[in-house]
PDB file of C-alpha atoms in Angstrom:
ATOM      1  CA  MET A   1     136.575 122.769 105.816  1.00 65.00           C
ATOM      2  CA  ALA A   2     133.068 125.224 106.402  1.00 75.00           C
ATOM      3  CA  LYS A   3     131.832 127.290 103.497  1.00 78.00           C
ATOM      4  CA  ALA A   4     131.948 130.799 103.177  1.00 79.00           C
ATOM      5  CA  LYS A   5     129.580 133.486 105.101  1.00 78.00           C
ATOM      6  CA  VAL A   6     126.359 135.213 102.502  1.00 72.00           C
ATOM      7  CA  LYS A   7     126.218 138.775 102.957  1.00 72.00           C
ATOM      8  CA  LYS A   8     122.542 139.552 103.956  1.00 69.00           C
ATOM      9  CA  GLU A   9     121.123 142.035 101.749  1.00 68.00           C
ATOM     10  CA  GLY A  10     120.147 145.594 103.258  1.00 68.00           C
ATOM     11  CA  LYS A  11     117.023 146.920 103.915  1.00 70.00           C
ATOM     12  CA  ASN A  12     118.151 148.918  99.883  1.00 75.00           C
ATOM     13  CA  VAL A  13     118.639 146.877  98.299  1.00 80.00           C
ATOM     14  CA  GLN A  14     116.158 148.037  95.171  1.00 87.00           C
ATOM     15  CA  GLY A  15     116.410 150.973  95.762  1.00 90.00           C
ATOM     16  CA  HIS A  16     117.433 151.793  92.004  1.00 93.00           C
ATOM     17  CA  ILE A  17     114.253 149.951  91.899  1.00 94.00           C
ATOM     18  CA  ARG A  18     111.598 151.677  93.579  1.00 94.00           C
ATOM     19  CA  ALA A  19     113.999 155.340  92.454  1.00 95.00           C
ATOM     20  CA  ARG A  20     112.279 153.685  88.386  1.00 96.00           C
ATOM     21  CA  LEU A  21     109.287 153.026  90.083  1.00 95.00           C
ATOM     22  CA  ASP A  22     108.667 156.298  91.742  1.00 96.00           C
ATOM     23  CA  TYR A  23     109.761 157.769  87.982  1.00 96.00           C
ATOM     24  CA  LEU A  24     106.790 155.434  86.112  1.00 96.00           C
ATOM     25  CA  GLN A  25     104.712 156.719  88.293  1.00 95.00           C
ATOM     26  CA  LYS A  26     105.051 160.293  88.911  1.00 96.00           C
ATOM     27  CA  ALA A  27     106.137 160.678  85.151  1.00 95.00           C
ATOM     28  CA  ALA A  28     101.936 158.978  84.093  1.00 94.00           C
ATOM     29  CA  VAL A  29     100.942 161.129  86.390  1.00 93.00           C
ATOM     30  CA  TYR A  30     101.990 164.787  85.169  1.00 94.00           C
ATOM     31  CA  LEU A  31     101.812 163.135  81.312  1.00 92.00           C
ATOM     32  CA  GLN A  32      97.616 162.614  82.414  1.00 90.00           C
ATOM     33  CA  ASN A  33      97.421 165.611  83.902  1.00 89.00           C
ATOM     34  CA  ALA A  34      98.857 167.720  80.476  1.00 88.00           C
ATOM     35  CA  GLN A  35      96.682 166.010  78.726  1.00 84.00           C
ATOM     36  CA  GLN A  36      93.906 166.733  80.399  1.00 80.00           C
ATOM     37  CA  ASN A  37      94.655 170.896  80.333  1.00 81.00           C
ATOM     38  CA  THR A  38      95.991 170.888  76.867  1.00 78.00           C
ATOM     39  CA  ALA A  39      91.982 169.195  76.058  1.00 71.00           C
ATOM     40  CA  HIS A  40      90.424 172.636  78.634  1.00 69.00           C
ATOM     41  CA  GLN A  41      92.544 174.332  76.065  1.00 72.00           C
ATOM     42  CA  VAL A  42      91.231 173.278  73.756  1.00 66.00           C
ATOM     43  CA  ILE A  43      87.550 172.892  74.592  1.00 67.00           C
ATOM     44  CA  SER A  44      88.473 176.822  75.749  1.00 65.00           C
ATOM     45  CA  GLU A  45      89.073 178.502  72.497  1.00 66.00           C
ATOM     46  CA  GLU A  46      86.595 176.342  70.007  1.00 66.00           C
ATOM     47  CA  THR A  47      84.521 178.255  72.039  1.00 66.00           C
ATOM     48  CA  GLY A  48      86.883 181.863  72.741  1.00 62.00           C
ATOM     49  CA  ASN A  49      86.185 182.093  76.573  1.00 57.00           C
ATOM     50  CA  SER A  50      90.004 181.272  77.642  1.00 47.00           C
ATOM     51  CA  ALA A  51      93.119 183.776  78.447  1.00 46.00           C
ATOM     52  CA  TYR A  52      94.923 181.145  76.790  1.00 47.00           C
ATOM     53  CA  ALA A  53      93.241 182.376  73.521  1.00 42.00           C
ATOM     54  CA  GLN A  54      93.562 185.977  74.729  1.00 40.00           C
ATOM     55  CA  ASN A  55      97.255 185.354  74.460  1.00 43.00           C
ATOM     56  CA  ASP A  56      97.288 183.069  70.961  1.00 44.00           C
ATOM     57  CA  LEU A  57      95.482 186.849  69.052  1.00 37.00           C
ATOM     58  CA  HIS A  58      97.443 189.535  71.623  1.00 40.00           C
ATOM     59  CA  SER A  59     100.467 187.859  70.357  1.00 41.00           C
ATOM     60  CA  ILE A  60      99.329 187.751  67.020  1.00 41.00           C
ATOM     61  CA  SER A  61      98.445 191.420  67.551  1.00 39.00           C
ATOM     62  CA  ASN A  62     101.744 192.586  68.178  1.00 42.00           C
ATOM     63  CA  GLY A  63     103.768 190.960  64.688  1.00 45.00           C
ATOM     64  CA  LYS A  64     104.581 187.255  65.968  1.00 43.00           C
ATOM     65  CA  LYS A  65     103.155 184.630  64.952  1.00 44.00           C
ATOM     66  CA  GLY A  66     101.269 182.384  67.341  1.00 42.00           C
ATOM     67  CA  THR A  67     102.345 179.080  68.506  1.00 46.00           C
ATOM     68  CA  GLN A  68      99.127 177.867  69.727  1.00 47.00           C
ATOM     69  CA  GLY A  69      96.020 177.026  67.758  1.00 48.00           C
ATOM     70  CA  THR A  70      93.070 175.126  67.960  1.00 51.00           C
ATOM     71  CA  SER A  71      95.129 172.493  64.821  1.00 53.00           C
ATOM     72  CA  GLY A  72      98.484 172.719  66.752  1.00 55.00           C
ATOM     73  CA  ALA A  73      97.318 172.022  69.857  1.00 53.00           C
ATOM     74  CA  LYS A  74      94.932 168.888  68.503  1.00 56.00           C
ATOM     75  CA  LYS A  75      97.627 167.743  67.185  1.00 59.00           C
ATOM     76  CA  THR A  76      99.529 168.047  70.251  1.00 60.00           C
ATOM     77  CA  THR A  77      97.092 165.869  72.297  1.00 57.00           C
ATOM     78  CA  GLU A  78      96.804 162.653  69.810  1.00 56.00           C
ATOM     79  CA  PRO A  79     100.359 161.325  71.246  1.00 62.00           C
ATOM     80  CA  MET A  80      99.759 161.882  74.359  1.00 66.00           C
ATOM     81  CA  ASN A  81      97.135 160.442  75.038  1.00 65.00           C
ATOM     82  CA  ASN A  82      98.699 156.832  75.322  1.00 85.00           C
ATOM     83  CA  LEU A  83     102.307 157.864  76.846  1.00 92.00           C
ATOM     84  CA  SER A  84     101.116 157.896  80.664  1.00 91.00           C
ATOM     85  CA  ARG A  85      99.462 154.745  79.789  1.00 93.00           C
ATOM     86  CA  VAL A  86     102.649 153.119  78.814  1.00 94.00           C
ATOM     87  CA  CYS A  87     104.556 154.950  81.432  1.00 95.00           C
ATOM     88  CA  VAL A  88     102.073 152.876  83.323  1.00 95.00           C
ATOM     89  CA  SER A  89     103.101 149.646  81.597  1.00 95.00           C
ATOM     90  CA  HIS A  90     105.958 150.298  82.124  1.00 96.00           C
ATOM     91  CA  LEU A  91     105.720 150.648  86.183  1.00 96.00           C
ATOM     92  CA  ARG A  92     103.211 146.762  85.626  1.00 96.00           C
ATOM     93  CA  GLY A  93     105.506 145.248  84.095  1.00 96.00           C
ATOM     94  CA  VAL A  94     109.085 146.684  85.691  1.00 96.00           C
ATOM     95  CA  ALA A  95     107.913 145.648  89.397  1.00 96.00           C
ATOM     96  CA  LEU A  96     106.529 142.227  87.848  1.00 96.00           C
ATOM     97  CA  LYS A  97     110.049 141.064  86.492  1.00 96.00           C
ATOM     98  CA  THR A  98     112.177 142.252  89.509  1.00 95.00           C
ATOM     99  CA  GLN A  99     109.426 141.329  91.718  1.00 94.00           C
ATOM    100  CA  ILE A 100     108.413 144.119  94.384  1.00 94.00           C
ATOM    101  CA  ARG A 101     105.090 144.714  95.796  1.00 94.00           C
ATOM    102  CA  LEU A 102     102.843 147.604  95.017  1.00 94.00           C
ATOM    103  CA  PRO A 103     101.083 149.870  97.542  1.00 93.00           C
ATOM    104  CA  ILE A 104      97.763 149.589  98.101  1.00 92.00           C
ATOM    105  CA  ALA A 105      97.318 153.472  97.119  1.00 92.00           C
ATOM    106  CA  LEU A 106      98.942 153.155  94.034  1.00 94.00           C
ATOM    107  CA  LYS A 107      97.444 149.514  92.991  1.00 93.00           C
ATOM    108  CA  ARG A 108      94.122 150.900  93.477  1.00 92.00           C
ATOM    109  CA  SER A 109      94.591 154.232  91.581  1.00 93.00           C
ATOM    110  CA  VAL A 110      95.197 153.242  88.166  1.00 95.00           C
ATOM    111  CA  CYS A 111      92.541 150.529  85.700  1.00 94.00           C
ATOM    112  CA  LYS A 112      93.505 147.825  85.728  1.00 92.00           C
ATOM    113  CA  ARG A 113      92.881 146.273  82.233  1.00 94.00           C
ATOM    114  CA  CYS A 114      92.687 150.459  80.395  1.00 93.00           C
ATOM    115  CA  ASP A 115      95.979 151.488  82.726  1.00 92.00           C
ATOM    116  CA  THR A 116      94.200 155.121  83.468  1.00 92.00           C
ATOM    117  CA  ILE A 117      95.563 156.631  86.244  1.00 93.00           C
ATOM    118  CA  LEU A 118      91.864 156.817  88.458  1.00 93.00           C
ATOM    119  CA  ALA A 119      90.377 160.631  89.817  1.00 91.00           C
ATOM    120  CA  PRO A 120      87.010 160.603  90.999  1.00 92.00           C
ATOM    121  CA  GLY A 121      85.502 162.829  89.113  1.00 91.00           C
ATOM    122  CA  VAL A 122      87.275 163.289  86.275  1.00 90.00           C
ATOM    123  CA  ASN A 123      88.104 159.716  84.713  1.00 90.00           C
ATOM    124  CA  CYS A 124      86.206 157.368  87.461  1.00 94.00           C
ATOM    125  CA  SER A 125      83.100 157.695  89.571  1.00 95.00           C
ATOM    126  CA  HIS A 126      83.507 155.706  92.984  1.00 95.00           C
ATOM    127  CA  GLU A 127      80.055 154.698  94.863  1.00 94.00           C
ATOM    128  CA  ILE A 128      79.133 152.752  97.981  1.00 93.00           C
ATOM    129  CA  GLU A 129      76.975 149.803  97.524  1.00 93.00           C
ATOM    130  CA  ASN A 130      75.918 147.541 100.077  1.00 91.00           C
ATOM    131  CA  ALA A 131      74.106 144.427  98.714  1.00 89.00           C
ATOM    132  CA  SER A 132      72.806 143.729 102.350  1.00 89.00           C
ATOM    133  CA  ARG A 133      69.219 143.511 102.612  1.00 89.00           C
ATOM    134  CA  GLY A 134      67.872 147.164 103.332  1.00 87.00           C
ATOM    135  CA  GLY A 135      71.521 147.875 103.422  1.00 84.00           C
ATOM    136  CA  LYS A 136      72.335 147.787 107.446  1.00 84.00           C
ATOM    137  CA  LYS A 137      74.973 145.534 107.604  1.00 85.00           C
ATOM    138  CA  PRO A 138      77.592 148.097 107.765  1.00 82.00           C
ATOM    139  CA  TRP A 139      80.509 144.972 107.021  1.00 82.00           C
ATOM    140  CA  ALA A 140      78.656 145.335 103.944  1.00 87.00           C
ATOM    141  CA  ASP A 141      79.939 148.527 102.174  1.00 90.00           C
ATOM    142  CA  ILE A 142      81.622 148.479  99.366  1.00 93.00           C
ATOM    143  CA  LEU A 143      83.393 150.854  96.986  1.00 94.00           C
ATOM    144  CA  VAL A 144      82.509 150.727  93.465  1.00 95.00           C
ATOM    145  CA  VAL A 145      84.907 152.259  91.753  1.00 96.00           C
ATOM    146  CA  ARG A 146      83.956 152.025  87.221  1.00 96.00           C
ATOM    147  CA  CYS A 147      86.756 154.294  84.893  1.00 95.00           C
ATOM    148  CA  PHE A 148      84.844 156.333  81.947  1.00 94.00           C
ATOM    149  CA  VAL A 149      87.578 155.188  79.754  1.00 92.00           C
ATOM    150  CA  CYS A 150      87.064 151.203  79.093  1.00 93.00           C
ATOM    151  CA  GLY A 151      83.677 150.948  81.588  1.00 94.00           C
ATOM    152  CA  THR A 152      85.910 148.742  84.415  1.00 95.00           C
ATOM    153  CA  GLU A 153      83.783 148.413  88.006  1.00 95.00           C
ATOM    154  CA  LYS A 154      86.912 147.686  90.850  1.00 94.00           C
ATOM    155  CA  ARG A 155      85.672 145.867  94.134  1.00 94.00           C
ATOM    156  CA  PHE A 156      86.717 147.396  97.253  1.00 91.00           C
ATOM    157  CA  PRO A 157      85.241 146.247 101.063  1.00 90.00           C
ATOM    158  CA  GLN A 158      85.123 148.707 102.544  1.00 87.00           C
ATOM    159  CA  THR A 159      85.776 147.756 106.783  1.00 76.00           C
ATOM    160  CA  GLU A 160      87.539 149.421 108.961  1.00 69.00           C
ATOM    161  CA  LYS A 161      87.405 146.619 111.531  1.00 64.00           C
ATOM    162  CA  ARG A 162      87.425 143.409 110.592  1.00 64.00           C
ATOM    163  CA  GLY A 163      86.063 140.819 113.284  1.00 69.00           C
ATOM    164  CA  LYS A 164      87.399 139.362 116.125  1.00 74.00           C
ATOM    165  CA  LYS A 165      88.848 135.857 116.434  1.00 81.00           C
ATOM    166  CA  LEU A 166      87.248 133.380 119.121  1.00 83.00           C
ATOM    167  CA  VAL A 167      90.120 133.787 121.119  1.00 85.00           C
ATOM    168  CA  GLN A 168      89.597 137.623 121.503  1.00 86.00           C
ATOM    169  CA  ARG A 169      86.016 136.851 122.226  1.00 84.00           C
ATOM    170  CA  ARG A 170      85.803 134.491 124.695  1.00 88.00           C
ATOM    171  CA  GLU A 171      88.635 136.587 126.177  1.00 89.00           C
ATOM    172  CA  GLU A 172      86.402 139.773 127.144  1.00 89.00           C
ATOM    173  CA  SER A 173      83.346 137.427 127.453  1.00 89.00           C
ATOM    174  CA  ALA A 174      85.325 136.104 130.872  1.00 91.00           C
ATOM    175  CA  LEU A 175      86.389 140.127 131.471  1.00 91.00           C
ATOM    176  CA  GLN A 176      82.178 141.119 131.206  1.00 91.00           C
ATOM    177  CA  HIS A 177      81.889 137.487 133.293  1.00 91.00           C
ATOM    178  CA  GLU A 178      84.864 138.522 136.156  1.00 92.00           C
ATOM    179  CA  VAL A 179      83.067 142.330 135.745  1.00 92.00           C
ATOM    180  CA  ALA A 180      80.212 141.885 136.469  1.00 91.00           C
ATOM    181  CA  ALA A 181      80.749 139.389 138.697  1.00 90.00           C
ATOM    182  CA  ALA A 182      82.730 142.600 140.778  1.00 89.00           C
ATOM    183  CA  ASN A 183      79.137 144.418 140.613  1.00 89.00           C
ATOM    184  CA  ALA A 184      77.167 141.640 141.702  1.00 88.00           C
ATOM    185  CA  GLU A 185      80.075 141.724 145.088  1.00 88.00           C
ATOM    186  CA  VAL A 186      80.607 145.773 145.575  1.00 87.00           C
ATOM    187  CA  GLU A 187      75.346 145.063 145.488  1.00 86.00           C
ATOM    188  CA  GLU A 188      75.694 142.660 148.246  1.00 85.00           C
ATOM    189  CA  ALA A 189      77.972 144.035 151.151  1.00 83.00           C
ATOM    190  CA  THR A 190      75.977 147.576 150.354  1.00 75.00           C
TER     191      THR A 190
END
């Protein structure tokens, strides 16, 4: 009796899980952007310099009740504060349970402590540090991302090229010696 052949898994077996992860990421980005837009709306309504505030005044003067006041906008921002963070924590949980690796770009764009989506200049800062003497060693550059929400720092090395392995260095030096020997022979011949 021979064993039954086991079917190999296809390339897109976990497509539904990847679609779920993609949806959670897009939802988190959308909710965070919506939260920031409503926060800007509240600030601009308090100062009175916004088109939103002018539209509210226009609708009130036409006899319509304005649905967006400062108190209404504040009420909607309070529940939305953590929705994007919840989506990101679900995203991480699903990826962990299903053993799917998240893309590096996604991992680097999310704070690992407070699950906030990091947007440069909005809720995080990007700085390049070089701790070498005088900053002379370019391979010692480190990108430091600081989250303004929780204060966490993430550090990423910024090396463009990895150091070559010993075998590759020996091959290159052998080629250079051969080229130098060939050039010396050509000079002697002339």
